[in-house]
Coordinates of C-alpha atoms and ligand atoms in Angstrom, one line a residue:
M90 CA -111.7 160.3 -10.7
N91 CA -112.5 156.9 -12.3
N92 CA -112.4 153.9 -10.3
D93 CA -110.4 151.5 -12.5
H94 CA -108.0 150.7 -9.7
V95 CA -110.9 149.2 -7.9
K96 CA -111.5 147.1 -10.7
V97 CA -108.1 146.1 -11.8
W98 CA -107.7 145.3 -8.2
N99 CA -110.5 143.3 -7.7
A100 CA -109.8 141.3 -10.7
C101 CA -106.2 140.5 -9.1
V102 CA -107.9 139.7 -5.9
Q103 CA -110.2 136.4 -7.5
V104 CA -107.4 135.4 -9.3
I105 CA -105.2 135.5 -5.5
K106 CA -108.1 134.2 -4.2
D107 CA -108.2 130.9 -6.2
N108 CA -104.2 130.2 -5.4
L109 CA -104.4 131.0 -1.9
P110 CA -105.5 128.8 1.1
L111 CA -108.2 131.1 2.5
Q112 CA -106.4 132.1 6.0
A113 CA -103.6 133.5 3.8
F114 CA -106.0 135.3 1.8
K115 CA -107.8 136.6 4.5
T116 CA -104.3 137.8 6.5
W117 CA -102.7 139.2 3.7
F118 CA -104.9 140.4 0.8
E119 CA -108.0 141.6 2.6
P120 CA -106.7 144.6 4.4
I121 CA -105.4 146.0 1.3
L122 CA -107.0 148.9 -0.5
P123 CA -106.7 149.7 -4.2
V124 CA -105.6 153.7 -4.1
R125 CA -104.9 154.7 -7.7
L126 CA -104.2 153.5 -11.1
E127 CA -101.5 155.5 -13.2
N128 CA -100.8 154.3 -16.5
V129 CA -99.7 150.9 -15.6
A130 CA -98.7 151.3 -12.3
L131 CA -101.4 150.1 -9.7
T132 CA -100.9 151.4 -6.4
I133 CA -102.2 149.5 -3.1
Q134 CA -102.5 150.4 0.1
V135 CA -101.0 148.1 3.4
P136 CA -101.2 148.5 6.5
S137 CA -97.6 148.5 7.6
H138 CA -94.1 148.1 6.1
F139 CA -94.0 144.9 7.7
F140 CA -97.1 144.0 5.8
Y141 CA -95.5 145.1 2.5
E142 CA -92.2 143.2 3.0
W143 CA -94.3 140.1 3.6
L144 CA -96.2 140.6 0.5
E145 CA -93.1 140.9 -1.3
E146 CA -91.0 137.9 0.0
N147 CA -93.8 135.6 -0.2
Y148 CA -96.3 136.4 -2.6
I149 CA -94.1 138.2 -5.0
D150 CA -94.6 135.5 -8.0
L151 CA -98.7 135.4 -7.6
L152 CA -98.5 139.4 -7.6
R153 CA -96.3 139.3 -10.7
K154 CA -98.3 137.1 -12.3
V155 CA -101.7 138.9 -11.7
I156 CA -100.4 142.4 -12.1
R157 CA -99.0 141.2 -15.6
K158 CA -102.3 139.9 -16.6
E159 CA -104.4 142.5 -15.8
L160 CA -101.8 145.3 -17.0
G161 CA -99.5 144.1 -19.5
P162 CA -96.4 143.0 -19.2
E163 CA -95.0 146.5 -18.0
G164 CA -97.6 146.7 -15.2
R165 CA -96.2 147.7 -12.0
L166 CA -97.4 147.6 -8.1
E167 CA -96.6 150.4 -6.0
Y168 CA -97.6 150.3 -2.1
S169 CA -98.9 153.1 0.0
I170 CA -98.1 152.4 3.8
V171 CA -100.3 153.8 6.3
M172 CA -98.4 155.8 8.9
E173 CA -100.0 157.2 12.0
N174 CA -98.9 160.8 13.1
N175 CA -99.7 162.6 15.9
A176 CA -102.3 164.2 14.3
T177 CA -105.7 162.5 14.3
K178 CA -105.6 162.1 10.4
S179 CA -103.4 159.6 8.9
T180 CA -101.4 160.2 5.9
P181 CA -100.6 157.4 4.1
Y182 CA -97.1 157.3 3.2
T183 CA -96.2 156.1 -0.5
V184 CA -93.1 153.8 -0.9
K185 CA -92.2 154.2 -4.6
L186 CA -90.1 151.2 -4.6
P187 CA -89.4 149.3 -7.8
A188 CA -91.9 146.7 -6.6
L189 CA -91.9 143.2 -8.1
N190 CA -88.4 143.6 -8.6
K191 CA -86.6 141.7 -5.8
K192 CA -83.0 142.5 -6.5
S193 CA -83.1 146.0 -6.2
L194 CA -85.7 145.5 -3.1
K195 CA -82.8 143.6 -1.4
N196 CA -81.1 146.9 -1.5
Q197 CA -83.5 149.0 0.3
P198 CA -82.8 149.7 4.0
V199 CA -85.7 147.6 5.7
N200 CA -86.2 150.5 8.4
M201 CA -86.9 153.0 5.6
P202 CA -90.3 154.1 6.7
L203 CA -89.9 153.1 10.1
N204 CA -87.3 156.0 10.8
I205 CA -89.4 158.7 9.5
A206 CA -89.6 161.2 12.4
E207 CA -91.2 159.6 15.6
N208 CA -94.0 158.3 13.4
Q209 CA -95.8 155.1 14.5
I210 CA -97.2 152.6 12.2
R211 CA -100.7 152.3 12.6
N212 CA -102.0 148.9 12.8
P213 CA -105.6 148.6 11.7
F214 CA -105.4 145.3 13.8
I215 CA -104.3 146.6 17.0
I216 CA -105.9 145.0 20.0
P217 CA -108.5 147.5 21.4
G218 CA -107.0 148.6 25.0
L219 CA -103.9 146.4 25.1
K220 CA -101.9 148.4 27.3
K221 CA -98.1 147.8 28.1
V222 CA -98.6 147.2 31.7
N223 CA -100.6 144.1 30.7
V224 CA -97.9 141.9 29.5
E225 CA -97.0 139.4 31.8
S226 CA -93.0 139.0 31.8
N227 CA -92.8 135.4 32.4
L228 CA -89.8 135.4 34.6
N229 CA -89.1 132.9 37.2
P230 CA -88.1 134.7 40.9
A231 CA -85.9 131.8 41.4
Y232 CA -83.8 132.5 38.7
A233 CA -82.5 135.8 39.9
F234 CA -78.8 136.9 39.9
E235 CA -78.3 136.4 43.4
N236 CA -78.5 132.1 42.8
F237 CA -76.8 132.3 40.0
V238 CA -73.1 131.3 41.1
E239 CA -70.4 132.9 39.3
G240 CA -67.3 130.9 37.9
D241 CA -64.7 130.6 35.1
C242 CA -67.5 128.9 33.1
N243 CA -69.7 131.8 33.1
R244 CA -67.9 135.1 33.8
L245 CA -68.0 136.8 30.7
A246 CA -71.5 135.8 30.3
R247 CA -72.7 137.0 33.7
A248 CA -70.7 140.2 33.4
S249 CA -72.3 141.2 30.3
G250 CA -75.8 140.0 31.6
Y251 CA -75.2 142.2 34.5
A252 CA -74.1 145.4 32.3
V253 CA -77.2 144.6 30.0
A254 CA -79.6 144.5 33.2
N255 CA -78.5 147.9 34.2
K256 CA -78.7 149.6 31.1
P257 CA -81.2 147.7 28.3
G258 CA -80.8 148.5 25.0
G259 CA -78.1 151.3 26.2
T260 CA -75.0 148.8 25.5
A261 CA -73.0 147.8 22.9
F262 CA -74.3 144.2 23.9
N263 CA -77.4 144.3 22.0
P264 CA -78.3 141.6 20.9
L265 CA -76.9 139.8 24.0
L266 CA -76.6 135.9 22.7
I267 CA -76.1 133.7 25.6
Y268 CA -74.7 129.9 24.1
G269 CA -73.9 126.6 25.5
G270 CA -74.6 123.0 25.9
V271 CA -77.9 121.9 27.7
G272 CA -78.4 122.5 31.5
L273 CA -75.7 125.1 31.9
G274 CA -77.6 127.7 32.9
K275 CA -78.8 129.9 29.8
T276 CA -82.4 129.7 30.4
H277 CA -81.7 130.7 34.3
L278 CA -79.2 133.4 33.4
A279 CA -81.5 135.3 30.8
H280 CA -84.2 135.1 33.6
S281 CA -81.4 136.9 36.0
I282 CA -81.2 139.6 33.5
G283 CA -85.2 139.7 33.1
I284 CA -85.7 140.1 36.8
A285 CA -82.8 142.8 37.4
I286 CA -84.2 144.7 35.0
K287 CA -87.9 144.5 36.1
N288 CA -86.5 145.5 39.5
Q289 CA -84.8 148.5 38.6
F290 CA -87.1 149.8 35.4
P291 CA -90.5 148.7 36.9
N292 CA -91.9 150.5 33.8
K293 CA -90.1 148.4 31.3
T294 CA -92.0 145.9 29.5
V295 CA -89.8 142.6 29.7
L296 CA -91.3 139.4 28.2
Y297 CA -89.3 136.1 28.5
V298 CA -90.5 133.9 25.9
G299 CA -89.2 130.3 24.4
S300 CA -88.4 130.1 20.7
E301 CA -91.1 127.1 20.5
K302 CA -93.9 129.1 22.0
F303 CA -93.1 132.1 19.8
A304 CA -93.3 129.9 16.9
H305 CA -96.5 128.4 17.9
Q306 CA -98.1 131.6 18.5
F307 CA -96.9 132.7 15.2
I308 CA -98.8 129.5 13.7
D309 CA -101.9 130.4 15.6
S310 CA -102.0 133.8 14.6
I311 CA -102.0 132.9 10.9
K312 CA -104.7 130.3 11.7
N313 CA -106.9 132.8 13.1
N314 CA -105.9 135.8 10.9
T315 CA -104.2 137.9 13.7
T316 CA -100.8 137.9 12.6
A317 CA -100.7 141.7 12.5
D318 CA -101.7 141.6 16.4
F319 CA -99.0 139.6 17.0
I320 CA -96.4 141.3 15.2
H321 CA -97.7 144.1 17.1
F322 CA -97.4 142.7 20.4
Y323 CA -94.0 141.8 20.2
Q324 CA -93.1 145.0 18.5
M325 CA -94.0 147.2 21.9
I326 CA -91.7 144.9 24.1
D327 CA -88.8 147.1 25.7
V328 CA -87.1 144.0 26.6
L329 CA -87.3 140.6 24.5
I330 CA -85.6 137.5 25.9
M331 CA -86.0 134.9 23.4
D332 CA -84.8 131.8 24.7
D333 CA -83.6 128.8 22.7
V334 CA -83.3 130.3 19.1
Q335 CA -82.1 127.5 17.7
F336 CA -85.3 126.1 17.4
F337 CA -85.9 128.5 14.7
A338 CA -83.8 126.5 12.4
G339 CA -85.4 125.3 9.2
K340 CA -88.4 127.5 10.0
E341 CA -88.4 130.1 7.2
K342 CA -91.7 131.7 8.0
T343 CA -90.6 132.3 11.7
Q344 CA -87.7 133.3 11.3
D345 CA -88.8 136.1 8.8
V346 CA -91.2 137.4 11.1
F347 CA -88.8 137.3 14.0
F348 CA -86.3 139.3 11.8
H349 CA -89.1 142.0 11.3
I350 CA -89.6 142.3 14.9
F351 CA -86.1 141.9 15.9
N352 CA -85.2 144.9 13.5
H353 CA -87.9 147.1 14.7
L354 CA -86.9 146.4 18.5
H355 CA -83.6 147.2 17.8
Q356 CA -84.2 150.3 15.8
N357 CA -86.0 151.6 18.8
G358 CA -83.2 151.1 21.3
K359 CA -85.1 148.1 22.6
Q360 CA -82.9 145.3 24.3
I361 CA -82.7 142.0 22.9
I362 CA -81.6 138.7 24.8
L363 CA -81.1 135.8 23.0
T364 CA -79.9 132.0 23.9
S365 CA -79.0 129.1 21.8
D366 CA -77.3 125.7 22.2
K367 CA -74.6 126.9 19.8
P368 CA -72.8 129.9 18.7
P369 CA -73.8 131.8 15.4
V370 CA -71.5 130.4 13.0
E371 CA -72.7 126.7 13.8
M372 CA -76.4 127.3 13.9
Q373 CA -77.6 125.2 10.3
G374 CA -80.9 126.3 8.6
M375 CA -80.8 129.9 9.7
E376 CA -81.2 132.6 7.2
Q377 CA -78.0 134.6 6.9
R378 CA -79.3 138.1 7.5
L379 CA -80.7 136.8 10.9
L380 CA -77.4 135.0 11.6
S381 CA -75.9 138.6 10.7
R382 CA -78.4 140.2 13.5
F383 CA -77.1 137.6 15.9
K384 CA -73.9 138.7 16.0
W385 CA -74.2 142.4 16.1
G386 CA -73.9 142.4 19.9
L387 CA -72.0 140.2 21.9
S388 CA -72.1 136.4 22.1
A389 CA -70.6 135.0 25.3
D390 CA -70.6 131.1 26.0
L391 CA -71.3 129.1 29.3
T392 CA -69.3 126.5 29.4
T393 CA -69.2 123.4 32.0
P394 CA -68.4 124.3 35.6
D395 CA -65.4 123.2 37.2
L396 CA -65.6 121.1 40.4
E397 CA -65.5 124.1 42.8
T398 CA -68.1 126.1 41.3
R399 CA -70.4 122.7 41.1
I400 CA -69.7 122.3 44.8
A401 CA -71.2 126.0 45.3
I402 CA -74.1 125.6 43.0
L403 CA -75.2 122.7 45.0
E404 CA -74.8 124.7 48.2
K405 CA -76.8 127.3 46.9
K406 CA -79.7 125.3 45.9
M407 CA -79.9 123.4 49.5
Y408 CA -79.4 126.4 51.3
G409 CA -82.3 128.1 48.6
N410 CA -84.4 125.1 50.1
G411 CA -83.4 124.9 53.8
I412 CA -81.4 121.5 53.1
E413 CA -78.4 120.3 54.8
L414 CA -76.3 117.4 53.7
P415 CA -73.2 116.3 55.0
K416 CA -70.2 117.8 53.0
E417 CA -69.0 114.5 51.7
V418 CA -72.2 113.7 50.0
V419 CA -72.4 117.1 48.5
E420 CA -68.5 116.8 47.2
Y421 CA -69.4 113.3 46.1
L422 CA -72.4 114.6 43.8
A423 CA -70.2 117.5 42.3
Y424 CA -67.4 115.0 41.6
S425 CA -69.5 112.3 39.9
I426 CA -71.8 114.2 38.1
N427 CA -70.1 116.5 35.8
T428 CA -71.8 116.8 32.8
N429 CA -74.3 119.8 33.5
V430 CA -76.1 121.4 36.2
R431 CA -79.3 120.5 35.6
E432 CA -78.3 116.6 36.0
M433 CA -76.2 117.2 39.0
E434 CA -79.7 119.2 40.4
G435 CA -81.8 116.1 39.1
A436 CA -79.7 113.7 41.5
L437 CA -79.6 116.2 44.4
T438 CA -83.5 116.0 44.0
S439 CA -83.9 112.4 43.7
L440 CA -81.7 111.9 46.6
L441 CA -83.6 114.0 48.8
A442 CA -86.9 112.2 47.4
Q443 CA -85.1 108.5 48.4
A444 CA -84.2 109.8 51.7
S445 CA -87.6 110.9 52.9
M446 CA -89.4 108.0 51.3
N447 CA -87.3 105.3 52.9
K448 CA -86.7 107.5 56.1
K449 CA -83.2 107.0 55.5
N450 CA -80.4 109.3 56.3
I451 CA -78.4 111.0 53.5
S452 CA -75.3 108.9 53.9
L453 CA -72.5 108.7 51.3
D454 CA -73.8 105.3 50.7
L455 CA -77.1 106.2 49.9
A456 CA -75.7 108.8 47.6
R457 CA -73.5 106.2 45.8
Q458 CA -76.4 103.9 45.0
M459 CA -78.5 106.8 43.6
V460 CA -76.1 108.1 41.7
D461 CA -75.5 104.8 40.4
K462 CA -79.2 104.2 39.5
F463 CA -79.8 107.8 38.2
V464 CA -76.7 108.3 36.0
K465 CA -76.2 104.8 34.4
N466 CA -77.9 105.5 31.6
T467 CA -76.1 108.4 30.8
A468 CA -72.8 106.7 30.0
R469 CA -71.1 108.1 33.2
E470 CA -67.2 108.7 33.0
V471 CA -65.4 108.8 36.2
S472 CA -63.2 112.0 35.7
I473 CA -59.8 112.5 36.5
E474 CA -60.8 115.0 39.3
Y475 CA -62.7 112.5 41.0
I476 CA -60.0 109.9 41.0
Q477 CA -57.7 112.3 42.2
K478 CA -59.9 112.9 45.0
V479 CA -60.5 109.3 45.9
V480 CA -56.8 108.6 45.7
S481 CA -55.8 111.4 47.8
D482 CA -58.3 110.8 50.5
Y483 CA -57.1 106.9 50.6
F484 CA -53.6 108.5 51.0
E485 CA -54.7 111.3 53.1
L486 CA -52.5 113.6 51.2
P487 CA -54.2 117.2 50.1
I488 CA -55.2 117.0 46.8
E489 CA -53.3 120.1 45.6
M490 CA -50.2 118.0 45.8
L491 CA -51.2 115.1 43.1
K492 CA -52.0 118.4 40.9
S493 CA -48.7 120.0 41.9
K494 CA -45.1 119.2 40.5
T495 CA -43.7 118.2 43.9
R496 CA -41.4 114.9 43.6
K497 CA -42.0 113.8 47.2
R498 CA -41.7 110.0 47.1
E499 CA -45.2 109.3 48.3
V500 CA -46.9 111.9 46.0
V501 CA -45.1 110.7 43.5
Q502 CA -46.7 107.3 43.8
A503 CA -50.1 108.3 44.6
R504 CA -49.8 110.8 41.4
Q505 CA -48.9 107.6 39.2
I506 CA -51.7 105.8 40.9
S507 CA -54.0 108.8 39.7
M508 CA -52.7 108.6 36.2
Y509 CA -53.1 105.0 36.0
F510 CA -56.8 104.8 37.0
S511 CA -57.3 108.0 34.7
K512 CA -55.7 106.1 31.8
R513 CA -58.0 103.0 32.6
M514 CA -61.1 104.8 33.6
T515 CA -61.4 107.8 31.4
K516 CA -61.7 108.6 27.9
S517 CA -58.9 111.1 28.3
S518 CA -55.9 111.5 26.2
L519 CA -52.3 111.0 27.9
A520 CA -51.5 114.7 27.6
N521 CA -54.7 115.6 29.4
I522 CA -54.4 113.4 32.0
G523 CA -50.4 114.5 32.6
A524 CA -52.1 118.3 32.4
H525 CA -54.0 117.5 35.4
C526 CA -51.6 115.6 37.3
G527 CA -48.7 118.4 37.7
G528 CA -48.3 119.6 34.0
K529 CA -46.7 116.0 33.1
D530 CA -46.5 115.0 29.5
H531 CA -47.8 112.0 27.8
A532 CA -44.4 110.3 28.0
T533 CA -44.5 110.6 31.8
V534 CA -48.1 109.4 32.0
L535 CA -47.1 106.2 30.1
H536 CA -44.0 105.5 32.1
A537 CA -46.5 106.1 35.4
C538 CA -48.9 103.3 33.9
R539 CA -46.3 101.1 33.5
T540 CA -44.6 101.6 36.8
V541 CA -47.7 100.9 38.5
T542 CA -48.5 97.7 36.7
N543 CA -45.0 96.5 37.3
L544 CA -45.4 97.2 41.0
S545 CA -48.9 95.8 41.2
E546 CA -47.2 92.2 39.9
T547 CA -44.3 92.2 42.4
D548 CA -45.2 94.1 45.4
K549 CA -48.5 92.8 47.5
Q550 CA -48.9 95.8 49.5
F551 CA -49.1 97.9 46.7
R552 CA -51.6 95.5 45.1
G553 CA -53.7 96.1 48.0
Y554 CA -53.9 99.8 47.6
L555 CA -54.9 99.3 44.1
E556 CA -57.4 96.9 44.9
D557 CA -58.9 99.0 47.5
L558 CA -59.0 102.2 45.3
E559 CA -60.4 100.2 42.6
K560 CA -63.4 99.2 44.8
K561 CA -63.9 102.7 45.8
L562 CA -63.9 104.1 42.3
T563 CA -66.3 101.3 41.4
L564 CA -68.4 102.1 44.2
Q565 CA -69.3 98.5 44.8
Ligands
ADP224 P1 -79.9 125.6 29.9 O1 -81.0 126.8 29.8 O2 -78.7 126.4 29.5 O3 -80.2 124.3 29.6 P2 -80.8 126.1 32.9 O4 -80.7 127.6 32.8 O5 -82.0 125.6 32.7 O6 -80.1 125.6 31.5 O7 -80.2 125.4 34.2 C1 -80.6 124.1 34.3 C2 -80.4 124.3 36.0 O8 -79.0 124.6 36.3 C3 -81.4 125.3 36.8 O9 -81.9 125.0 37.4 C4 -80.3 126.2 37.1 O10 -80.9 127.0 38.4 C5 -79.4 125.5 37.0 N1 -77.8 126.5 37.0 C6 -77.3 126.5 36.2 N2 -76.0 127.2 36.0 C7 -76.5 127.6 37.5 C8 -75.1 128.7 38.0 N3 -74.1 129.0 37.6 N4 -75.9 128.8 39.6 C9 -76.8 128.3 39.7 N5 -77.5 127.7 39.4 C10 -77.2 126.9 38.0
MG225 MG1 -83.1 126.6 28.7

């Protein structure tokens, strides 16, 4: 046998080395072994299928140039991928793909060698002694399902999370993608699922990781020449929870590596849970093939909790921390902070801190001052619900009456006043205000606003009501 293949490859390597950063060269080219040369086809051995795809996607131009330089315009490259059988000897598995030809490569199923029997790719970079049980899950026990309050805002997401937790990898919800705005409970719910799986299936390797952390680990692995270890580590996880995948936007290399890990896990029946601040259709800067994977399973959204759910969440947090607060304070917090749960919790914490520092009782007044300070810079808007609450308390009517269609005189007036303040103090449309106030249309709201204005000009007592209410609503 001659060793032309070695000579040819060494010549290629010289050129490649001059054209790449040292780390990249070490990571992706040093592990390659030349295997044989047949006519103008050079076969090289690579450690894994991933490795091969990575080369084809990132170094295709360079490889094409050097191969043609050495072997002429017809020069071809073939890959041999190391596979590990249960037998001790490893047999290289040759992928005879039309390499150096991206178009036809794209048509190849990505999973080709992975699906061969139960074979596992032997990875020469495997960390010796790295056992599954050593993986720290990074789960926060405070974020268990028991502490996640159910409401209309999260019903689907929570229910699918439960289903996944009972049968990881065994439902159609793979991946499960939870999306929604900031502070609405994505991270909490993702942890809940992980915790429930760990409780039921202690032997499963569950891993929670933020996308940003994942991206940094990946970059570090390139720097340290340990990318294969990095990939291998993620490929052995049973339940991978990737938080805030929107962070991958515009990061092509990270998306690539995650794409391959995703495929590997999915093909092996492992569960993937993703969270994102927007649904897949709205994600910008994300490769199409990755987006299409995101849509494979179920996407469930989290929306802003309604008032009752917000109160329930606050009560749960207080109970969990052994805190008691007057009901009016809790309601006040829930009424006035309707952006997201995190902000509401922040207000609760500040309130507790204020009270204990100044040795004051937590009164409605203190809550008002605090919310004023706390929420000012976040452009607070009084909600229709809050207005209804203040108005109904003032007239000592049940709030439900204001929301109902009843035409009782005293209710009609209170309802008109609610509409009037809603128009003045919120950015809601007339139609929306009407919908909240007994399902009225925009013309009725407009009429109510005119009636209130007219009455305030002619009726002193009525004007007094408005002034009182205005004070309460603006928290002076
Ligand atoms: P996100 O990841 O969507 O930005 P988080 O999961 O970090 O939001 O939630 C913010 C805070 O709100 C957390 O402390 C979380 O416990 C709390 N939270 C959100 N939704 C709920 C809920 N339904 N029940 C209880 N707590 C909740
Ligand atoms: Mg989060």
